[in-house]
PDB file of C-alpha atoms and ligand atoms in Angstrom:
ATOM      1  CA  MET A  14      -6.546  17.689   4.751  1.00 54.00           C
ATOM      2  CA  GLN A  15      -3.792  15.339   6.015  1.00 63.00           C
ATOM      3  CA  PRO A  16      -0.122  16.300   6.073  1.00 79.00           C
ATOM      4  CA  VAL A  17       1.818  14.519   3.328  1.00 96.00           C
ATOM      5  CA  ALA A  18       3.879  11.480   4.997  1.00 98.00           C
ATOM      6  CA  PHE A  19       6.075   8.879   3.930  1.00 98.00           C
ATOM      7  CA  ALA A  20       6.326   5.352   3.747  1.00 98.00           C
ATOM      8  CA  PRO A  21      10.129   3.698   2.670  1.00 98.00           C
ATOM      9  CA  SER A  22       9.224   0.768   1.331  1.00 98.00           C
ATOM     10  CA  ILE A  23      11.615  -2.303   2.625  1.00 98.00           C
ATOM     11  CA  LEU A  24      10.955  -3.947   0.007  1.00 98.00           C
ATOM     12  CA  SER A  25      14.193  -2.168  -2.350  1.00 98.00           C
ATOM     13  CA  ALA A  26      16.446  -2.869   0.978  1.00 98.00           C
ATOM     14  CA  ASP A  27      19.084  -5.179   1.720  1.00 97.00           C
ATOM     15  CA  PHE A  28      16.597  -8.463   2.519  1.00 97.00           C
ATOM     16  CA  ALA A  29      19.784 -10.106   4.511  1.00 97.00           C
ATOM     17  CA  ASP A  30      19.728  -6.768   6.498  1.00 98.00           C
ATOM     18  CA  PHE A  31      16.663  -5.087   7.387  1.00 98.00           C
ATOM     19  CA  ALA A  32      17.672  -4.098  10.959  1.00 98.00           C
ATOM     20  CA  SER A  33      20.518  -1.715   9.373  1.00 98.00           C
ATOM     21  CA  ALA A  34      18.283  -0.195   6.625  1.00 98.00           C
ATOM     22  CA  ILE A  35      15.306   0.659   9.205  1.00 98.00           C
ATOM     23  CA  ARG A  36      18.074   1.775  11.880  1.00 98.00           C
ATOM     24  CA  LEU A  37      19.453   4.162   9.259  1.00 97.00           C
ATOM     25  CA  ILE A  38      16.007   5.800   7.867  1.00 98.00           C
ATOM     26  CA  GLU A  39      14.873   6.185  11.450  1.00 98.00           C
ATOM     27  CA  ALA A  40      17.005   9.129  11.245  1.00 97.00           C
ATOM     28  CA  GLY A  41      14.562  10.697   8.927  1.00 98.00           C
ATOM     29  CA  GLN A  42      11.301  10.051  10.863  1.00 98.00           C
ATOM     30  CA  PRO A  43       9.603   8.215   8.187  1.00 98.00           C
ATOM     31  CA  GLU A  44       5.748   8.206   9.666  1.00 98.00           C
ATOM     32  CA  TRP A  45       5.245   4.684   8.598  1.00 98.00           C
ATOM     33  CA  LEU A  46       7.265   1.783   7.162  1.00 99.00           C
ATOM     34  CA  HIS A  47       5.846  -0.101   4.491  1.00 99.00           C
ATOM     35  CA  ILE A  48       5.917  -3.940   3.900  1.00 98.00           C
ATOM     36  CA  ASP A  49       5.210  -5.764   0.837  1.00 98.00           C
ATOM     37  CA  VAL A  50       3.519  -9.119   1.377  1.00 98.00           C
ATOM     38  CA  MET A  51       3.149 -11.223  -1.722  1.00 98.00           C
ATOM     39  CA  ASP A  52       1.975 -14.792  -2.415  1.00 96.00           C
ATOM     40  CA  GLY A  53       3.066 -15.601  -5.618  1.00 93.00           C
ATOM     41  CA  HIS A  54      -0.507 -15.918  -6.938  1.00 92.00           C
ATOM     42  CA  PHE A  55      -1.894 -12.585  -6.092  1.00 93.00           C
ATOM     43  CA  VAL A  56       1.378 -11.389  -7.761  1.00 92.00           C
ATOM     44  CA  PRO A  57       4.456 -12.910  -9.264  1.00 89.00           C
ATOM     45  CA  ASN A  58       6.614 -13.073  -6.668  1.00 93.00           C
ATOM     46  CA  LEU A  59       7.284 -14.007  -2.627  1.00 96.00           C
ATOM     47  CA  THR A  60       8.504 -11.671  -0.321  1.00 97.00           C
ATOM     48  CA  ILE A  61       7.604 -11.364   3.409  1.00 97.00           C
ATOM     49  CA  GLY A  62       5.381 -13.267   6.123  1.00 98.00           C
ATOM     50  CA  PRO A  63       3.918 -12.988   9.378  1.00 98.00           C
ATOM     51  CA  PRO A  64       7.110 -14.308  11.319  1.00 98.00           C
ATOM     52  CA  ALA A  65       8.906 -11.737   9.243  1.00 98.00           C
ATOM     53  CA  VAL A  66       6.764  -8.883  10.144  1.00 98.00           C
ATOM     54  CA  LYS A  67       6.592  -9.894  13.689  1.00 98.00           C
ATOM     55  CA  ALA A  68      10.436  -9.358  13.707  1.00 98.00           C
ATOM     56  CA  LEU A  69      10.283  -6.088  12.387  1.00 98.00           C
ATOM     57  CA  LYS A  70       7.721  -5.246  14.645  1.00 98.00           C
ATOM     58  CA  ARG A  71      10.416  -5.638  17.609  1.00 98.00           C
ATOM     59  CA  ILE A  72      13.098  -3.750  16.347  1.00 98.00           C
ATOM     60  CA  THR A  73      11.096  -0.380  15.383  1.00 98.00           C
ATOM     61  CA  ASP A  74       8.898   1.927  16.535  1.00 98.00           C
ATOM     62  CA  ILE A  75       8.128   3.029  13.097  1.00 98.00           C
ATOM     63  CA  PRO A  76       4.457   1.881  12.532  1.00 98.00           C
ATOM     64  CA  LEU A  77       4.053  -1.040  10.208  1.00 99.00           C
ATOM     65  CA  ASP A  78       2.022  -0.300   6.984  1.00 99.00           C
ATOM     66  CA  VAL A  79       1.407  -3.970   5.703  1.00 99.00           C
ATOM     67  CA  HIS A  80       0.512  -4.130   2.046  1.00 99.00           C
ATOM     68  CA  LEU A  81      -1.169  -7.508   1.393  1.00 98.00           C
ATOM     69  CA  MET A  82      -0.365  -8.281  -2.237  1.00 98.00           C
ATOM     70  CA  ILE A  83      -2.409 -12.096  -1.473  1.00 97.00           C
ATOM     71  CA  SER A  84      -5.292 -13.993  -2.695  1.00 96.00           C
ATOM     72  CA  ASN A  85      -7.263 -15.036   0.578  1.00 97.00           C
ATOM     73  CA  PRO A  86      -6.450 -12.445   3.056  1.00 98.00           C
ATOM     74  CA  GLU A  87      -9.660 -13.601   4.607  1.00 98.00           C
ATOM     75  CA  GLU A  88      -7.737 -16.489   5.971  1.00 98.00           C
ATOM     76  CA  GLN A  89      -4.371 -14.808   6.846  1.00 98.00           C
ATOM     77  CA  LEU A  90      -5.487 -11.758   7.872  1.00 98.00           C
ATOM     78  CA  ASP A  91      -5.010 -12.424  12.014  1.00 98.00           C
ATOM     79  CA  TRP A  92      -1.662 -13.621  11.198  1.00 98.00           C
ATOM     80  CA  TYR A  93      -0.666 -10.119  10.301  1.00 98.00           C
ATOM     81  CA  LEU A  94      -2.840  -8.614  12.816  1.00 98.00           C
ATOM     82  CA  GLU A  95      -1.204 -10.486  15.544  1.00 98.00           C
ATOM     83  CA  ALA A  96       2.524 -10.137  14.174  1.00 98.00           C
ATOM     84  CA  GLY A  97       1.628  -6.195  14.815  1.00 98.00           C
ATOM     85  CA  ALA A  98       0.774  -4.610  11.575  1.00 99.00           C
ATOM     86  CA  ASP A  99      -0.477  -1.148  12.395  1.00 99.00           C
ATOM     87  CA  LEU A 100      -2.360  -0.697   9.262  1.00 99.00           C
ATOM     88  CA  VAL A 101      -3.026  -3.244   6.815  1.00 99.00           C
ATOM     89  CA  THR A 102      -4.389  -2.957   3.297  1.00 99.00           C
ATOM     90  CA  VAL A 103      -6.094  -5.732   1.460  1.00 98.00           C
ATOM     91  CA  HIS A 104      -7.021  -5.812  -2.228  1.00 98.00           C
ATOM     92  CA  LEU A 105     -10.315  -4.754  -3.855  1.00 98.00           C
ATOM     93  CA  GLU A 106      -9.265  -7.122  -6.780  1.00 96.00           C
ATOM     94  CA  ILE A 107     -10.294  -9.873  -4.061  1.00 96.00           C
ATOM     95  CA  GLY A 108     -13.388  -8.927  -4.439  1.00 96.00           C
ATOM     96  CA  GLY A 109     -14.401  -9.519  -7.739  1.00 94.00           C
ATOM     97  CA  GLN A 110     -13.070 -12.053 -10.550  1.00 87.00           C
ATOM     98  CA  PHE A 111      -9.582 -12.003 -10.535  1.00 74.00           C
ATOM     99  CA  ASP A 112      -8.881 -15.809 -11.360  1.00 65.00           C
ATOM    100  CA  GLN A 113      -7.378 -15.548 -14.571  1.00 58.00           C
ATOM    101  CA  LYS A 114      -3.841 -16.075 -15.165  1.00 55.00           C
ATOM    102  CA  VAL A 115      -2.897 -12.206 -16.049  1.00 58.00           C
ATOM    103  CA  ASN A 116      -0.212 -11.257 -13.489  1.00 56.00           C
ATOM    104  CA  ALA A 117       3.036 -11.513 -15.664  1.00 53.00           C
ATOM    105  CA  HIS A 118       5.467  -9.429 -14.736  1.00 54.00           C
ATOM    106  CA  GLY A 119       4.200  -6.109 -16.276  1.00 61.00           C
ATOM    107  CA  GLN A 120       0.543  -6.994 -15.752  1.00 86.00           C
ATOM    108  CA  SER A 121      -1.912  -7.272 -12.776  1.00 91.00           C
ATOM    109  CA  PHE A 122      -5.037  -8.255 -12.157  1.00 91.00           C
ATOM    110  CA  ALA A 123      -7.614  -6.452 -12.639  1.00 91.00           C
ATOM    111  CA  ILE A 124     -11.733  -6.592 -12.315  1.00 92.00           C
ATOM    112  CA  GLU A 125     -14.806  -4.462 -13.855  1.00 92.00           C
ATOM    113  CA  GLU A 126     -17.184  -5.170 -10.730  1.00 94.00           C
ATOM    114  CA  VAL A 127     -16.655  -5.784  -7.095  1.00 97.00           C
ATOM    115  CA  SER A 128     -18.823  -8.714  -7.449  1.00 96.00           C
ATOM    116  CA  HIS A 129     -18.512  -9.370  -3.485  1.00 97.00           C
ATOM    117  CA  PRO A 130     -18.582  -6.326  -1.485  1.00 98.00           C
ATOM    118  CA  GLU A 131     -19.669  -8.052   1.227  1.00 98.00           C
ATOM    119  CA  LYS A 132     -15.932  -9.659   1.186  1.00 98.00           C
ATOM    120  CA  ILE A 133     -14.189  -6.208   0.985  1.00 98.00           C
ATOM    121  CA  SER A 134     -16.754  -4.954   3.671  1.00 98.00           C
ATOM    122  CA  ALA A 135     -15.857  -7.732   6.601  1.00 98.00           C
ATOM    123  CA  LEU A 136     -12.010  -7.710   5.798  1.00 98.00           C
ATOM    124  CA  LEU A 137     -12.020  -3.895   6.610  1.00 98.00           C
ATOM    125  CA  SER A 138     -14.259  -4.292   9.229  1.00 98.00           C
ATOM    126  CA  ARG A 139     -12.298  -6.932  11.131  1.00 98.00           C
ATOM    127  CA  ILE A 140      -8.835  -4.451  10.712  1.00 98.00           C
ATOM    128  CA  ARG A 141     -10.786  -1.612  12.476  1.00 98.00           C
ATOM    129  CA  THR A 142     -12.338  -3.894  15.349  1.00 98.00           C
ATOM    130  CA  ALA A 143      -8.951  -4.758  15.991  1.00 98.00           C
ATOM    131  CA  GLY A 144      -8.149  -1.591  16.407  1.00 98.00           C
ATOM    132  CA  ARG A 145      -5.541  -1.069  13.324  1.00 98.00           C
ATOM    133  CA  LYS A 146      -5.600   1.145  10.351  1.00 98.00           C
ATOM    134  CA  ALA A 147      -8.308  -0.699   7.510  1.00 98.00           C
ATOM    135  CA  GLY A 148      -6.703   0.432   3.775  1.00 98.00           C
ATOM    136  CA  LEU A 149      -8.350  -0.695   0.306  1.00 98.00           C
ATOM    137  CA  SER A 150      -5.952  -0.938  -2.469  1.00 98.00           C
ATOM    138  CA  LEU A 151      -6.705  -1.120  -6.424  1.00 97.00           C
ATOM    139  CA  ASN A 152      -4.503  -2.024  -9.021  1.00 96.00           C
ATOM    140  CA  PRO A 153      -3.605  -0.014 -12.145  1.00 95.00           C
ATOM    141  CA  GLY A 154      -6.447  -1.692 -14.322  1.00 93.00           C
ATOM    142  CA  THR A 155      -9.236  -1.731 -11.832  1.00 95.00           C
ATOM    143  CA  PRO A 156     -11.560   1.395 -12.488  1.00 96.00           C
ATOM    144  CA  VAL A 157     -11.439   4.063  -9.348  1.00 98.00           C
ATOM    145  CA  GLU A 158     -15.320   4.300  -9.047  1.00 97.00           C
ATOM    146  CA  LEU A 159     -15.424   0.437  -7.601  1.00 97.00           C
ATOM    147  CA  ALA A 160     -13.540   1.580  -4.217  1.00 98.00           C
ATOM    148  CA  LEU A 161     -15.975   4.932  -4.085  1.00 96.00           C
ATOM    149  CA  PRO A 162     -18.536   3.015  -2.311  1.00 96.00           C
ATOM    150  CA  PHE A 163     -16.150   1.887   0.341  1.00 97.00           C
ATOM    151  CA  LEU A 164     -14.400   4.879   1.336  1.00 95.00           C
ATOM    152  CA  ASP A 165     -16.432   5.426   4.581  1.00 94.00           C
ATOM    153  CA  GLN A 166     -15.455   2.039   5.704  1.00 96.00           C
ATOM    154  CA  CYS A 167     -11.511   2.187   5.749  1.00 97.00           C
ATOM    155  CA  ASP A 168      -9.211   4.753   6.811  1.00 97.00           C
ATOM    156  CA  LEU A 169      -6.878   4.481   3.878  1.00 98.00           C
ATOM    157  CA  VAL A 170      -6.962   4.019  -0.102  1.00 98.00           C
ATOM    158  CA  LEU A 171      -4.174   2.828  -2.039  1.00 98.00           C
ATOM    159  CA  VAL A 172      -3.676   3.610  -5.205  1.00 99.00           C
ATOM    160  CA  MET A 173      -0.963   0.963  -7.096  1.00 98.00           C
ATOM    161  CA  SER A 174       0.639   3.362  -9.797  1.00 98.00           C
ATOM    162  CA  VAL A 175       2.873   0.570 -10.969  1.00 97.00           C
ATOM    163  CA  HIS A 176       1.791  -2.980 -11.793  1.00 95.00           C
ATOM    164  CA  PRO A 177       2.532  -4.666  -8.059  1.00 96.00           C
ATOM    165  CA  GLY A 178       5.389  -7.282  -7.706  1.00 95.00           C
ATOM    166  CA  PHE A 179       8.347  -5.348  -8.215  1.00 95.00           C
ATOM    167  CA  GLY A 180      10.072  -2.556  -7.073  1.00 96.00           C
ATOM    168  CA  GLY A 181      11.905   0.083  -9.233  1.00 95.00           C
ATOM    169  CA  GLN A 182       9.152   0.356 -12.011  1.00 96.00           C
ATOM    170  CA  SER A 183       8.184   3.463 -13.890  1.00 97.00           C
ATOM    171  CA  PHE A 184       5.269   5.328 -12.389  1.00 98.00           C
ATOM    172  CA  ILE A 185       1.760   4.734 -14.368  1.00 98.00           C
ATOM    173  CA  GLU A 186       0.483   8.428 -14.984  1.00 98.00           C
ATOM    174  CA  SER A 187      -3.130   7.488 -15.280  1.00 97.00           C
ATOM    175  CA  SER A 188      -2.944   6.989 -11.368  1.00 98.00           C
ATOM    176  CA  LEU A 189      -3.218  10.583 -10.938  1.00 98.00           C
ATOM    177  CA  GLU A 190      -6.479  10.891 -12.081  1.00 98.00           C
ATOM    178  CA  LYS A 191      -7.312   8.098  -9.777  1.00 98.00           C
ATOM    179  CA  LEU A 192      -5.984   9.990  -7.224  1.00 98.00           C
ATOM    180  CA  GLU A 193      -7.788  13.317  -7.775  1.00 98.00           C
ATOM    181  CA  ARG A 194     -10.996  11.323  -7.588  1.00 98.00           C
ATOM    182  CA  ILE A 195     -10.635   9.649  -4.455  1.00 97.00           C
ATOM    183  CA  ALA A 196      -9.565  12.568  -3.141  1.00 95.00           C
ATOM    184  CA  SER A 197     -12.178  15.024  -4.031  1.00 95.00           C
ATOM    185  CA  GLU A 198     -14.980  11.847  -3.602  1.00 94.00           C
ATOM    186  CA  ALA A 199     -13.100  12.054   0.486  1.00 92.00           C
ATOM    187  CA  THR A 200     -13.487  15.529   0.529  1.00 85.00           C
ATOM    188  CA  ALA A 201     -16.550  16.678  -1.514  1.00 77.00           C
ATOM    189  CA  THR A 202     -19.092  14.361   0.363  1.00 65.00           C
ATOM    190  CA  SER A 203     -17.352  14.792   3.578  1.00 61.00           C
ATOM    191  CA  GLN A 204     -17.284  10.692   3.555  1.00 65.00           C
ATOM    192  CA  ASN A 205     -13.975  10.722   4.677  1.00 80.00           C
ATOM    193  CA  PRO A 206     -12.317  13.950   5.364  1.00 79.00           C
ATOM    194  CA  ASN A 207      -9.284  12.560   6.943  1.00 90.00           C
ATOM    195  CA  LEU A 208      -8.831   9.717   4.520  1.00 96.00           C
ATOM    196  CA  LEU A 209      -5.399   8.709   3.940  1.00 97.00           C
ATOM    197  CA  ILE A 210      -4.086   8.543   0.015  1.00 98.00           C
ATOM    198  CA  GLU A 211      -1.484   6.231  -0.384  1.00 98.00           C
ATOM    199  CA  VAL A 212       0.330   6.081  -3.651  1.00 99.00           C
ATOM    200  CA  ASP A 213       2.438   2.954  -4.699  1.00 98.00           C
ATOM    201  CA  GLY A 214       4.912   2.570  -7.460  1.00 98.00           C
ATOM    202  CA  GLY A 215       7.652   4.739  -9.306  1.00 98.00           C
ATOM    203  CA  ILE A 216       7.657   7.325  -6.689  1.00 98.00           C
ATOM    204  CA  ASN A 217      10.864   9.621  -6.898  1.00 98.00           C
ATOM    205  CA  THR A 218      11.538  13.271  -6.882  1.00 98.00           C
ATOM    206  CA  GLN A 219       9.969  13.626 -10.274  1.00 98.00           C
ATOM    207  CA  THR A 220       7.063  11.782  -9.899  1.00 98.00           C
ATOM    208  CA  ALA A 221       6.271  12.907  -6.002  1.00 98.00           C
ATOM    209  CA  PRO A 222       5.168  16.414  -6.704  1.00 97.00           C
ATOM    210  CA  ALA A 223       2.239  15.645  -9.230  1.00 98.00           C
ATOM    211  CA  THR A 224       0.891  12.926  -6.924  1.00 98.00           C
ATOM    212  CA  VAL A 225       0.912  15.367  -3.700  1.00 98.00           C
ATOM    213  CA  ALA A 226      -1.131  17.981  -6.031  1.00 97.00           C
ATOM    214  CA  ALA A 227      -3.559  15.229  -7.214  1.00 98.00           C
ATOM    215  CA  GLY A 228      -4.449  14.585  -3.703  1.00 97.00           C
ATOM    216  CA  ALA A 229      -1.888  11.825  -2.291  1.00 98.00           C
ATOM    217  CA  ASN A 230      -0.994  12.252   0.895  1.00 97.00           C
ATOM    218  CA  LEU A 231       1.238   8.974   1.850  1.00 98.00           C
ATOM    219  CA  LEU A 232       3.929   8.435  -0.515  1.00 98.00           C
ATOM    220  CA  VAL A 233       5.464   5.018  -0.689  1.00 99.00           C
ATOM    221  CA  ALA A 234       8.931   4.895  -2.287  1.00 98.00           C
ATOM    222  CA  GLY A 235      11.175   1.852  -2.255  1.00 98.00           C
ATOM    223  CA  ASN A 236      13.678   2.093  -4.912  1.00 98.00           C
ATOM    224  CA  ALA A 237      14.010   5.823  -4.527  1.00 98.00           C
ATOM    225  CA  ILE A 238      15.209   5.230  -0.873  1.00 98.00           C
ATOM    226  CA  PHE A 239      16.471   2.015  -0.560  1.00 98.00           C
ATOM    227  CA  GLY A 240      17.843   1.683  -4.033  1.00 98.00           C
ATOM    228  CA  ASN A 241      19.489   5.231  -3.358  1.00 98.00           C
ATOM    229  CA  PRO A 242      23.294   5.007  -1.289  1.00 97.00           C
ATOM    230  CA  ASP A 243      22.185   7.071   1.019  1.00 98.00           C
ATOM    231  CA  PRO A 244      18.602   6.245   2.080  1.00 98.00           C
ATOM    232  CA  LEU A 245      18.706   8.917   4.596  1.00 98.00           C
ATOM    233  CA  ALA A 246      19.465  12.004   2.272  1.00 98.00           C
ATOM    234  CA  ALA A 247      16.926  10.346  -0.364  1.00 98.00           C
ATOM    235  CA  LEU A 248      14.300  10.273   2.253  1.00 98.00           C
ATOM    236  CA  ALA A 249      14.697  14.348   2.910  1.00 97.00           C
ATOM    237  CA  LYS A 250      15.314  14.841  -0.775  1.00 98.00           C
ATOM    238  CA  LEU A 251      11.581  13.485  -1.709  1.00 98.00           C
ATOM    239  CA  ARG A 252      10.324  15.296   1.139  1.00 97.00           C
ATOM    240  CA  MET A 253      11.302  18.807   0.001  1.00 96.00           C
ATOM    241  CA  ALA A 254      10.156  17.742  -3.890  1.00 96.00           C
ATOM    242  CA  ALA A 255       6.551  16.654  -2.247  1.00 94.00           C
ATOM    243  CA  GLY A 256       6.981  20.267  -0.688  1.00 89.00           C
ATOM    244  CA  VAL A 257       7.038  19.212   2.969  1.00 75.00           C
TER     245      VAL A 257
HETATM  246  C1  DX5 B 306       5.056  -3.125  -5.623  1.00 66.26           C
HETATM  247  C2  DX5 B 306       4.931  -2.256  -4.068  1.00 66.26           C
HETATM  248  C3  DX5 B 306       5.706  -1.335  -3.994  1.00 66.26           C
HETATM  249  C4  DX5 B 306       7.120  -1.489  -3.772  1.00 66.26           C
HETATM  250  C5  DX5 B 306       7.278   0.635  -4.815  1.00 66.26           C
HETATM  251  O1  DX5 B 306       4.253  -4.222  -5.669  1.00 66.26           O
HETATM  252  O2  DX5 B 306       3.524  -2.701  -3.467  1.00 66.26           O
HETATM  253  O3  DX5 B 306       5.668  -1.360  -2.360  1.00 66.26           O
HETATM  254  O4  DX5 B 306       7.896  -1.350  -3.243  1.00 66.26           O
HETATM  255  O5  DX5 B 306       8.721   0.363  -5.232  1.00 66.26           O
HETATM  256  P1  DX5 B 306       9.082   1.276  -5.891  1.00 66.26           P
HETATM  257  O6  DX5 B 306       9.070   2.784  -5.054  1.00 66.26           O
HETATM  258  O7  DX5 B 306      10.260   1.171  -5.836  1.00 66.26           O
HETATM  259  O8  DX5 B 306       8.455   1.816  -7.271  1.00 66.26           O
HETATM  260 ZN1   ZN B 307       3.245  -1.777  -1.724  1.00 66.26          ZN
END
């Protein structure tokens, strides 16, 4: 089992001054820095691209956890690997039919089957071949069972506990069952006992304990850390709440 780790998400930091936000949070020794890449298509928001990831890599030694909420990672993956991402997460939905326009704020793409598993496998393999950790994420509406066949091909599964696109939303309770399923599958089958199980969205001191109890071992927090006037104290409080 992995110890519980944290990934502050700079989505909730001041976009005009990432350097100060990162310098501040470094004192709390976060295990990862979560970077939300959005393309305005897979999610209804646009954020950070490869030059910004490269610049962030230059100013911090915190490993970069790059969450690709983009429709075409097969075309753009190398940009993020070259920019210095230490962990790259792609979305399972891009292996299925996700082309209906249902990604308004408060919704997100979901799939019922992975019609192109080879597309997902190829992406995970490219990330690992580059010597980085490979992550696979699923949106709230996508059944957790669809991720299970890929567990031995990835280093991390990211359960979205809000509809991706924006920080500061409320935690979706049904995410807990997904975490439990991933955790039990990873350990029971010994497929991947060291799997990182990441949860992203609505994590705060109230919601964190249940996610850890359900098997999460990497907690993303944006608003709960950078939306707080004292991000360092907020990270410490989250660690306490999570029992670490
Ligand atoms: C949402 C992003 C999250 C976001 C979480 O699409 O993937 O990483 O930063 O923000 P909070 O912690 O505010 O819910
Ligand atoms: Zn994220």
